[in-house]
XYZ file of C-alpha atoms in Angstrom:
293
model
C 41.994 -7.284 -6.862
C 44.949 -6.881 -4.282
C 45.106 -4.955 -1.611
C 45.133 -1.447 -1.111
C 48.717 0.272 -0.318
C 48.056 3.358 1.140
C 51.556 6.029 1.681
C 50.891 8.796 3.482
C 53.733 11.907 3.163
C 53.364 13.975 5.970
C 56.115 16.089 6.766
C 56.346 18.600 3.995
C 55.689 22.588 4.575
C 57.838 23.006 0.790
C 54.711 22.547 -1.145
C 52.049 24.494 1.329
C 54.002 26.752 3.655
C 50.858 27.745 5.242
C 49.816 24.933 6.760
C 50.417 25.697 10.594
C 48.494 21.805 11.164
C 52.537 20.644 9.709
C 55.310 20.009 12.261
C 58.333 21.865 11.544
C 61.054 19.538 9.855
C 62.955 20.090 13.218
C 60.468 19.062 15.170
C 60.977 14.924 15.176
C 58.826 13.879 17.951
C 55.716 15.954 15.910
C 56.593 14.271 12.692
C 56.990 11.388 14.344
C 53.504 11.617 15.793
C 52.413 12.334 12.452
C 53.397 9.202 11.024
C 52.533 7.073 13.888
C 48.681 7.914 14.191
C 48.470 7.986 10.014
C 50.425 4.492 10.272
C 47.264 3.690 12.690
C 44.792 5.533 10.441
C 45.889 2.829 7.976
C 48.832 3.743 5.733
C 51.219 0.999 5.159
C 54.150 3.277 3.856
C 55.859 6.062 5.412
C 57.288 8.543 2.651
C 59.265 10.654 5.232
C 61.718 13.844 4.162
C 63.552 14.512 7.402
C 65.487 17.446 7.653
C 66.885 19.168 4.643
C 67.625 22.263 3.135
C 66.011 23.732 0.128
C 68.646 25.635 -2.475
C 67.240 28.392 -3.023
C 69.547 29.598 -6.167
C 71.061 27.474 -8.938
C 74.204 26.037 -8.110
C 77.329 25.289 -10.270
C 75.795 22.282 -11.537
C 73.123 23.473 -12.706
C 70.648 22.094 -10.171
C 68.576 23.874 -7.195
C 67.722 21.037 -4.674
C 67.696 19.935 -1.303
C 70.732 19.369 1.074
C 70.455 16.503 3.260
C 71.043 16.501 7.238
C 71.550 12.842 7.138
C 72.300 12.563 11.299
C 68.257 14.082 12.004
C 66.836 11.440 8.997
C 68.302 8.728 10.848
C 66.718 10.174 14.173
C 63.230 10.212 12.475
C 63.627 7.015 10.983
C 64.279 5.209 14.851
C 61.848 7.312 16.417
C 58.658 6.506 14.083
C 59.644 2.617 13.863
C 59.833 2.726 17.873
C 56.433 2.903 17.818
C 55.341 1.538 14.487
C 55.811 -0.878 11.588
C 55.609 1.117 8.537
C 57.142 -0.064 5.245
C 59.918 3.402 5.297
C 59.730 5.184 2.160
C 62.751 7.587 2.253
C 61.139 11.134 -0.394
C 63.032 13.883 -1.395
C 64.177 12.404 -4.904
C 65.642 15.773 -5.920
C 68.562 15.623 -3.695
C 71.919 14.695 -5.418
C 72.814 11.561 -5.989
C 75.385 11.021 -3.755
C 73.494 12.268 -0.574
C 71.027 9.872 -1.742
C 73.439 7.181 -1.822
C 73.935 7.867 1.881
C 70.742 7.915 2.849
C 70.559 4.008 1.545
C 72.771 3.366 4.336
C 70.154 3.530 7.058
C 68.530 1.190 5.609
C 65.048 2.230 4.172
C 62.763 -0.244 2.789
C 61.954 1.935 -0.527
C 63.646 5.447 -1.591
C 62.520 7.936 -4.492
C 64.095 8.694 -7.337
C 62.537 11.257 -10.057
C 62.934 9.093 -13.602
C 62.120 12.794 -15.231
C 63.295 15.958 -14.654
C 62.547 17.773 -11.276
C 60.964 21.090 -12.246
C 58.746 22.109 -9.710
C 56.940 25.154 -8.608
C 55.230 25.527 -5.537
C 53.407 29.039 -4.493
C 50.081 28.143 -2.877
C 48.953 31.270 -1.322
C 50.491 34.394 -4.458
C 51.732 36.345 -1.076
C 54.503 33.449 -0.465
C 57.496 33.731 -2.000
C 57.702 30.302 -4.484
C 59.537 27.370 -3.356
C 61.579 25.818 -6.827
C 63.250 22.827 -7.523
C 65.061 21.956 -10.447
C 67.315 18.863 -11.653
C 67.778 16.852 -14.837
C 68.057 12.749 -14.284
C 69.990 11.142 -16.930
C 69.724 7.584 -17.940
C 73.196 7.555 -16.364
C 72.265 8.350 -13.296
C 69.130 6.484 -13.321
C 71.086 2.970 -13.895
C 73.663 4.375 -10.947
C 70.447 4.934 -8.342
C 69.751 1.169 -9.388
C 73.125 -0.275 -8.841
C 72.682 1.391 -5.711
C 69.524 0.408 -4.240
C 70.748 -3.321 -5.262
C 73.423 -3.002 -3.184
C 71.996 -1.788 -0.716
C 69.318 -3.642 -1.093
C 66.698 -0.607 -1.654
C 63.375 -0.812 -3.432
C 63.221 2.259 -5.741
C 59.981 4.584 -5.699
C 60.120 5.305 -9.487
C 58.538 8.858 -9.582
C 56.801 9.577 -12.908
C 55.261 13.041 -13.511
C 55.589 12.433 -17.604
C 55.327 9.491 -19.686
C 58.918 9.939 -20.514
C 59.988 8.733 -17.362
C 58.188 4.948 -18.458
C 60.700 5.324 -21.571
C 63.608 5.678 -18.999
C 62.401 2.632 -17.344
C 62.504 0.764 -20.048
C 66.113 1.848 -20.772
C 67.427 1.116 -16.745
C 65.534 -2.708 -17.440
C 67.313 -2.984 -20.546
C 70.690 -2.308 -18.602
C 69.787 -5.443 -16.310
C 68.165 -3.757 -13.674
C 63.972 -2.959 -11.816
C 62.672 -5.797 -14.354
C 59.981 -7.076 -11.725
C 57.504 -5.478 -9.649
C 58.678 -1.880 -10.372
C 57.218 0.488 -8.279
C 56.314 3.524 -9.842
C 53.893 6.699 -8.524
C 52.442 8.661 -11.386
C 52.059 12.622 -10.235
C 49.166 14.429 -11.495
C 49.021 18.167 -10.714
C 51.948 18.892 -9.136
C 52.772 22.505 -10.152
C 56.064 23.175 -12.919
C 57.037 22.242 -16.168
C 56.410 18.543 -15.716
C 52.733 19.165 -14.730
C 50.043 16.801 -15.619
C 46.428 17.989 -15.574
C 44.684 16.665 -12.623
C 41.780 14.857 -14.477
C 41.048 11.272 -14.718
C 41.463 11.230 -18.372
C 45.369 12.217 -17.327
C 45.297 8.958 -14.900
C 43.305 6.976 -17.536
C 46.491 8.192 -20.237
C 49.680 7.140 -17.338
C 47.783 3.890 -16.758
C 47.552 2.678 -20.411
C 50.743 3.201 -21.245
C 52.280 2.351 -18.091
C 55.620 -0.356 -18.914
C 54.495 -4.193 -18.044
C 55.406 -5.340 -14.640
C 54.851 -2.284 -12.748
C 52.870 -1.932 -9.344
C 51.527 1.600 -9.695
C 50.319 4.397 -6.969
C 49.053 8.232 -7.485
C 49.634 11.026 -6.062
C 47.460 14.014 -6.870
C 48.217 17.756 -5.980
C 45.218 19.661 -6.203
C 42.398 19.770 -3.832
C 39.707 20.081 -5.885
C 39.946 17.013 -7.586
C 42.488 14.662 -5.234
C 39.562 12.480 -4.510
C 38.132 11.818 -7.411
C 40.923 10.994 -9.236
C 42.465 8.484 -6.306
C 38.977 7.381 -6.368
C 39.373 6.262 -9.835
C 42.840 4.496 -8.938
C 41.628 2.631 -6.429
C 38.953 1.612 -8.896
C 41.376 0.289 -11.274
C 43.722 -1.254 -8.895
C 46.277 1.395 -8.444
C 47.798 2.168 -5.121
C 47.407 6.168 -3.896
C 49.327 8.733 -1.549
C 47.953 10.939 0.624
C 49.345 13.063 2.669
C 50.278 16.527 3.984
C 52.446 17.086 1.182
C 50.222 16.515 -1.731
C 47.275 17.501 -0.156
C 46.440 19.335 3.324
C 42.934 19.518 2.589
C 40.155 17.505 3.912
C 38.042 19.430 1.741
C 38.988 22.559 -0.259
C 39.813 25.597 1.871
C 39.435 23.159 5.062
C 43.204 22.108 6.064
C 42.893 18.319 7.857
C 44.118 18.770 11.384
C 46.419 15.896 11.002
C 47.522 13.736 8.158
C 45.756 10.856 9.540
C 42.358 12.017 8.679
C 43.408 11.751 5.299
C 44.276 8.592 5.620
C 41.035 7.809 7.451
C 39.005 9.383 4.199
C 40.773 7.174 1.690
C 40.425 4.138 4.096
C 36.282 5.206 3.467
C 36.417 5.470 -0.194
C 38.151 2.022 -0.901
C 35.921 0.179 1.462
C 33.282 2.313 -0.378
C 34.476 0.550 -3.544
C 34.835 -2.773 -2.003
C 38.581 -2.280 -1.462
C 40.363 -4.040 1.103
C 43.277 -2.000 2.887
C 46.956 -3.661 3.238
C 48.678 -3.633 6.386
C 52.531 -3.203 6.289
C 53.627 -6.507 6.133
C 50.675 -7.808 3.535
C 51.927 -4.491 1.643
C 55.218 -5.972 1.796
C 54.374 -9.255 0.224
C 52.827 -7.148 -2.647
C 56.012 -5.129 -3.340
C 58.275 -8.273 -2.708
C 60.224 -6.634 0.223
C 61.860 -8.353 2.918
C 61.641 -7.014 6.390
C 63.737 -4.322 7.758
C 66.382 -5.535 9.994
């Protein structure tokens, strides 16, 4: 079995506002720090969100996303690889496609792209206001995001919360484009109409009907059953996320103080399960990447 690739997203308040352990997205040098000692911990990939702006009605097309400051993603970018090596995993797939596009341009190793709709709901703690997100992602744009990341020579992050998303796959590959080790993340739990229920039968389900050719990671938002479930990836031979922004908790009610003891506790459970751990560059042999310039 390959190596584990552990991603670690760490600098996300959208989906649990009350964590006070999360750096502002201002703050660089914190979410730098962040990344660096969960780089250390032992992820291989950084899925960073820099500083954007969350919509917070629909706009005239339709969608409610984030607004990208593209100036202060380029600052975090330079100031975590100063200090590390991570493979640099550029999130935020909701944003429009033509910020997006411009974030290719600083040249990330991977970027996210939802290959279903974006409906998510995040309200935590009922006394929060809820944090939404909503966008559809046709097949059209799907094949543009891949002319794109060719150019620019981008590996996508196919983000997969239904099995729809494997049927728009399918369609981009049959348009010439991500036939060979496709990256995909499955989500299981994340609140909104594309939920999945976070049980392992739900993993089981996205795993046996996953398209061929596909190197596959989890992430899980619930924190009741987050390890059990990445447990049972690692098991199989999936790749898992961890991570501030799927999960603050060490253990439920119990936020981690920083994002890399999460990393630390997945390190435990794969060498628990006879797991080895990938480094970044042995992580970037598995995904076929070439080195950042």
């Amino acid at each position: 079995m390959e190596k584990l690739i552990i991603t670690v997203a760490g600098d996300s308040r959208t989906s649990y506002p009350h964590n006070n352990f999360c750096p502002t997205q201002e703050d660089i040098p914190g979410v730098t720090q962040q990344y660096v000692d969960a780089v250390n911990a032992g992820a291989a990939i950084a899925h960073i969100h820099g500083r954007r702006t969350l919509e917070e009605t629909f706009q005239a097309d339709g969608k409610m996303v984030s607004k990208i400051h593209h100036a202060d993603w380029k600052r975090l970018h330079e100031s975590i690889m100063s200090k590390v090596d991570p493979i640099m995993q550029y999130g935020v797939a909701s944003a429009r496609i033509e910020e997006k596009i411009e974030l290719m341009k600083l040249g990330p190793d991977m970027m996210a792209v939802a290959f279903n709709a974006h409906d998510e709901y995040f309200q935590p703690v009922p006394t929060l206001p809820p944090k939404r997100m909503m966008a559809i992602h046709p097949v059209e744009e799907l094949i543009a995001y891949a002319k794109a990341a060719e150019e620019h020579k981008v590996k996508l992050e196919c983000e997969c919360f239904q099995t729809g998303a494997f049927w728009h796959l399918d369609f981009v590959r049959k348009a010439g484009y991500l036939k060979k080790q496709t990256y995909v993340t499955l989500f299981i739990g994340w609140p909104g109409g594309t939920w999945m229920p976070p049980t392992e039968r739900a993993l089981q389900f996205f795993v046996d009907n996953l398209p061929p050719d596909t190197i596959w990671n989890v992430s899980v938002m619930n924190p009741e059953k987050q390890w059990s479930i990445l447990s049972l990836a690692v098991a199989l031979g999936g790749h898992v996320r961890v991570g501030y922004e799927d999960n603050p908790y060490i253990r439920p009610g119990e936020f981690a103080k920083n994002n890399a003891v999460l990393v630390e506790k997945m390190v435990g459970i794969a060498q628990s399960l006879n797991r080895e751990v990938a480094t970044p560059d042995e992580a970037r042999k598995i995904l076929g990447l070439q080195r950042s310039q």
